[in-house]
Coordinates of C-alpha atoms (C1' of nucleotides) in Angstrom, one line a residue:
Chain C
M1 CA 48.5 -39.3 31.7
I2 CA 49.0 -43.1 32.0
D3 CA 50.3 -44.4 35.3
R4 CA 52.1 -47.6 34.6
E5 CA 53.0 -48.3 38.2
G6 CA 49.6 -47.6 39.7
P7 CA 46.9 -50.2 40.6
T8 CA 44.5 -49.2 37.8
P9 CA 44.8 -51.5 34.8
L10 CA 46.2 -49.8 31.7
Y11 CA 43.1 -50.5 29.6
V12 CA 40.9 -48.9 32.2
Q13 CA 43.1 -45.8 32.2
V14 CA 43.0 -45.6 28.5
A15 CA 39.2 -46.0 28.5
D16 CA 38.9 -43.3 31.1
A17 CA 41.1 -41.0 29.1
I18 CA 39.0 -41.5 26.0
Q19 CA 35.8 -41.0 28.0
A20 CA 37.2 -37.8 29.4
R21 CA 37.8 -36.6 25.8
I22 CA 34.1 -37.5 25.0
D23 CA 32.8 -35.7 28.1
A24 CA 34.9 -32.7 27.2
G25 CA 33.3 -32.6 23.8
E26 CA 36.6 -33.2 22.0
L27 CA 35.1 -36.4 20.5
L28 CA 31.7 -35.8 19.2
P29 CA 28.7 -38.2 18.6
N30 CA 28.7 -40.1 15.3
R31 CA 32.4 -39.1 14.9
P32 CA 35.2 -41.7 15.0
I33 CA 37.5 -42.0 18.0
P34 CA 41.1 -42.7 17.2
S35 CA 41.8 -46.0 15.6
E36 CA 43.4 -48.9 17.5
N37 CA 46.8 -48.1 15.9
Q38 CA 46.4 -44.5 16.8
L39 CA 45.6 -45.3 20.4
V40 CA 48.6 -47.6 20.5
Q41 CA 50.8 -44.7 19.5
E42 CA 49.1 -42.0 21.5
Y43 CA 49.1 -43.9 24.8
A44 CA 52.1 -46.1 24.1
V45 CA 50.3 -49.3 24.8
A46 CA 49.9 -52.7 23.1
R47 CA 47.2 -53.3 20.6
G48 CA 45.4 -55.7 22.9
T49 CA 45.3 -53.0 25.6
A50 CA 43.8 -50.5 23.2
R51 CA 41.2 -53.1 22.1
K52 CA 40.3 -53.9 25.7
A53 CA 39.9 -50.1 26.4
I54 CA 37.5 -49.8 23.4
Q55 CA 35.7 -52.9 24.6
L56 CA 35.2 -51.3 28.0
L57 CA 33.8 -48.1 26.3
R58 CA 31.4 -50.3 24.4
D59 CA 30.2 -51.9 27.6
R60 CA 29.7 -48.5 29.0
G61 CA 27.6 -47.7 25.9
L62 CA 29.7 -44.8 25.0
V63 CA 30.9 -46.0 21.6
A64 CA 29.9 -48.4 18.8
T65 CA 32.1 -50.3 16.5
V66 CA 31.6 -50.9 12.8
V67 CA 33.9 -53.6 11.3
G68 CA 35.9 -52.2 8.5
R69 CA 35.1 -48.7 9.4
G70 CA 36.0 -47.8 12.9
T71 CA 34.7 -47.1 16.4
Y72 CA 32.3 -44.1 16.8
V73 CA 31.0 -42.1 19.7
A74 CA 27.5 -43.2 20.4
T75 CA 24.7 -40.9 19.5
T76 CA 23.4 -41.1 23.1
A77 CA 26.7 -40.0 24.6
N78 CA 26.5 -36.3 24.9
G79 CA 23.7 -36.1 22.3
Chain I
M1 CA 23.7 -36.2 1.9
I2 CA 26.5 -38.7 2.4
D3 CA 28.3 -38.6 5.7
R4 CA 31.8 -39.8 5.1
E5 CA 32.8 -39.5 8.7
G6 CA 29.7 -41.2 10.2
P7 CA 29.5 -44.8 11.3
T8 CA 27.2 -46.0 8.4
P9 CA 29.1 -47.6 5.5
L10 CA 29.0 -45.4 2.4
Y11 CA 27.4 -48.1 0.3
V12 CA 24.6 -48.4 2.8
Q13 CA 24.0 -44.7 2.8
V14 CA 23.9 -44.7 -1.0
A15 CA 21.4 -47.6 -1.0
D16 CA 19.3 -45.9 1.5
A17 CA 19.3 -42.7 -0.5
I18 CA 18.2 -44.5 -3.7
Q19 CA 15.5 -46.4 -1.7
A20 CA 14.3 -43.0 -0.4
R21 CA 14.0 -41.9 -4.1
I22 CA 12.0 -45.0 -4.8
D23 CA 9.7 -44.5 -1.8
A24 CA 9.2 -40.9 -2.8
G25 CA 8.0 -42.0 -6.3
E26 CA 10.9 -40.2 -8.0
L27 CA 12.1 -43.6 -9.3
L28 CA 9.2 -45.6 -10.8
P29 CA 8.7 -49.3 -11.2
N30 CA 10.1 -50.7 -14.5
R31 CA 12.1 -47.6 -14.9
P32 CA 15.9 -47.5 -14.6
I33 CA 17.7 -46.2 -11.6
P34 CA 20.8 -44.1 -12.4
S35 CA 23.7 -46.1 -13.9
E36 CA 26.7 -47.0 -11.8
N37 CA 28.7 -44.3 -13.4
Q38 CA 25.9 -41.8 -12.7
L39 CA 25.8 -42.9 -9.1
V40 CA 29.6 -42.4 -8.9
Q41 CA 29.2 -38.8 -10.0
E42 CA 26.0 -38.0 -8.0
Y43 CA 27.3 -39.4 -4.7
A44 CA 31.0 -38.9 -5.3
V45 CA 31.9 -42.5 -4.4
A46 CA 33.9 -45.2 -6.1
R47 CA 32.3 -47.6 -8.5
G48 CA 32.7 -50.5 -6.2
T49 CA 30.8 -48.6 -3.6
A50 CA 28.0 -47.9 -6.1
R51 CA 27.9 -51.5 -7.1
K52 CA 27.7 -52.7 -3.4
A53 CA 24.8 -50.2 -2.9
I54 CA 22.9 -51.7 -5.9
Q55 CA 23.7 -55.2 -4.6
L56 CA 22.1 -54.2 -1.3
L57 CA 19.0 -52.9 -3.1
R58 CA 18.8 -56.2 -5.0
D59 CA 19.0 -58.1 -1.8
R60 CA 16.1 -55.9 -0.5
G61 CA 14.1 -56.9 -3.6
L62 CA 13.7 -53.3 -4.7
V63 CA 15.6 -53.4 -8.0
A64 CA 16.6 -55.9 -10.7
T65 CA 19.6 -55.7 -12.9
V66 CA 20.0 -56.6 -16.6
V67 CA 23.5 -56.9 -17.9
G68 CA 24.3 -54.4 -20.6
R69 CA 21.0 -52.5 -19.9
G70 CA 20.9 -51.3 -16.4
T71 CA 19.2 -51.7 -13.1
Y72 CA 15.4 -51.2 -12.8
V73 CA 13.0 -50.6 -10.0
A74 CA 11.2 -53.8 -9.2
T75 CA 7.5 -54.0 -10.2
T76 CA 6.6 -55.0 -6.7
A77 CA 8.3 -51.9 -5.2
N78 CA 5.5 -49.3 -5.0
G79 CA 3.5 -51.2 -7.6
Chain Y
dG1 C1' 27.4 -56.8 -40.4
dT2 C1' 30.4 -53.6 -38.3
dT3 C1' 31.3 -50.0 -35.3
dC4 C1' 30.5 -47.3 -31.4
dA5 C1' 28.8 -45.9 -26.9
dT6 C1' 26.7 -47.3 -22.8
dT7 C1' 26.2 -50.4 -19.0
dT8 C1' 27.2 -54.3 -16.1
dG9 C1' 30.7 -58.0 -14.7
dT10 C1' 35.2 -59.2 -13.2
dC11 C1' 39.8 -58.9 -11.7
dC12 C1' 43.8 -56.4 -10.2
dG13 C1' 46.1 -53.6 -6.5
dT14 C1' 46.4 -50.2 -2.4
dA15 C1' 45.1 -48.3 2.1
dT16 C1' 42.7 -48.4 6.4
dG17 C1' 40.3 -50.6 10.3
dT18 C1' 38.5 -54.3 13.1
dA19 C1' 38.5 -59.5 14.4
dT20 C1' 40.8 -63.5 15.4
dC21 C1' 44.5 -66.6 16.7
Chain P
dG1 C1' 53.3 -58.5 19.8
dG2 C1' 52.9 -60.6 15.4
dA3 C1' 50.3 -62.9 11.7
dT4 C1' 46.3 -63.6 9.3
dA5 C1' 41.5 -62.9 7.9
dC6 C1' 37.6 -60.0 6.8
dA7 C1' 35.2 -55.5 5.8
dT8 C1' 35.2 -51.0 3.9
dA9 C1' 36.7 -47.7 0.2
dC10 C1' 39.2 -46.1 -3.7
dG11 C1' 41.2 -46.6 -8.4
dG12 C1' 42.3 -48.7 -12.8
dA13 C1' 41.8 -52.0 -16.5
dC14 C1' 39.6 -55.1 -19.4
dA15 C1' 35.7 -58.3 -20.8
dA16 C1' 30.9 -59.1 -22.0
dA17 C1' 26.2 -57.8 -23.1
dT18 C1' 23.1 -54.5 -25.1
dG19 C1' 21.3 -51.3 -28.4
dA20 C1' 21.8 -47.8 -31.7
dA21 C1' 24.1 -45.6 -35.6

DNA sequence: GTTCATTTGTCCGTATGTATC
DNA sequence: GGATACATACGGACAAATGAA
């Protein structure tokens, strides 16, 4: 799932993986995506990598983060 | 009524729900809103969450609180 | 005046999640 | 990767104010 030796940065791969789960309807609008700690475990990456992946998804407009609550699939993403 | 899995903090949702009751004329100026304990039961939240909701309504200028008495709809709100 | 119930105020701790360094 | 800070949410306990019995 994650190619550690390939040219694509890990955080991009993680972001793409999450986006695939959103596109597949596994992660629904206004529902939380896995927490940073969960992403760390699921993809076996460092916390900073998970955060950069979420940041990338934010920049893509696919998710929105609420401090103290979590990161959620944007309403506009597969609304 | 309250979406526990959504991105909006619970105390914001509770405050919005009460404000909706004020706007609808269900809660009248100079009349008490439900007590903290009542809000705890009605919305199935912790007392701290109910208190933060009331605090938010105070900041919005919609209610005023009297220690030992209760919280009342502001005269200016739907006067 | 005392007692009691109700209500708000305050502090404690625990857990989870994000933000920052 | 680790440590710390801040925000959300829950739960418990006790104090203080109010009003009624």
